[in-house]
Amino acid sequence: WSRLKDGGVLLLVEPGSPKGFRYVNDFRNWIIAKDRTEANIIAPCPGHGTCPMAKHPDLWCNFS
């Protein structure tokens, strides 16, 4: 994170699996906890709220 240049973009890619979803969701929560001037989420869900699917261990999302 500290190695990004000002205005840089960090891209996190996972294989579209339940385990990958949990990993991305944990990272997303880390971003949400940061100040909006420091980090923004742009995809796949651009909102800065918690993921409603993460509350259910049998649900996960991915692009197809």
XYZ file of C-alpha atoms in Angstrom:
64
model
C 0.000 0.000 0.000
C 2.756 2.429 0.939
C 4.488 1.798 -2.406
C 1.646 3.231 -4.504
C 2.298 6.580 -6.126
C -0.151 9.414 -5.488
C -3.212 8.684 -7.598
C -2.056 5.079 -8.064
C -4.401 2.124 -8.352
C -4.159 -1.197 -6.558
C -5.842 -4.026 -8.428
C -6.770 -7.177 -6.529
C -7.767 -10.189 -8.635
C -9.017 -13.533 -7.348
C -10.180 -16.729 -9.098
C -13.919 -16.352 -8.379
C -14.210 -18.929 -5.609
C -15.828 -18.824 -2.169
C -12.369 -18.589 -0.552
C -11.349 -15.830 -2.984
C -14.540 -13.927 -2.211
C -13.751 -14.025 1.517
C -10.214 -12.780 0.849
C -11.434 -9.902 -1.324
C -14.159 -9.038 1.190
C -11.586 -8.853 4.014
C -9.443 -6.542 1.888
C -12.512 -4.495 0.971
C -13.349 -4.061 4.663
C -9.771 -2.853 5.228
C -10.293 -0.224 2.509
C -13.695 0.801 3.918
C -12.035 1.468 7.290
C -9.657 3.963 5.666
C -10.408 7.627 5.136
C -12.099 8.246 1.764
C -9.308 10.682 0.886
C -6.849 7.788 1.156
C -8.717 5.028 -0.673
C -11.817 4.390 -2.780
C -13.393 1.198 -4.072
C -14.234 1.326 -7.764
C -15.278 -2.267 -8.579
C -17.032 -4.624 -8.499
C -19.198 -2.930 -5.864
C -18.346 0.775 -5.752
C -20.275 1.444 -2.544
C -18.445 1.861 0.736
C -20.860 -0.162 2.842
C -20.382 -3.685 4.102
C -21.201 -6.507 1.705
C -24.619 -8.040 2.480
C -23.519 -11.382 0.997
C -20.601 -11.661 3.417
C -23.046 -12.192 6.288
C -24.000 -15.588 4.837
C -21.240 -18.239 4.720
C -22.970 -20.123 1.892
C -23.187 -17.063 -0.417
C -20.449 -15.505 -2.502
C -20.248 -13.368 -5.604
C -18.031 -13.372 -8.664
C -17.984 -12.225 -12.270
C -18.849 -14.800 -14.917
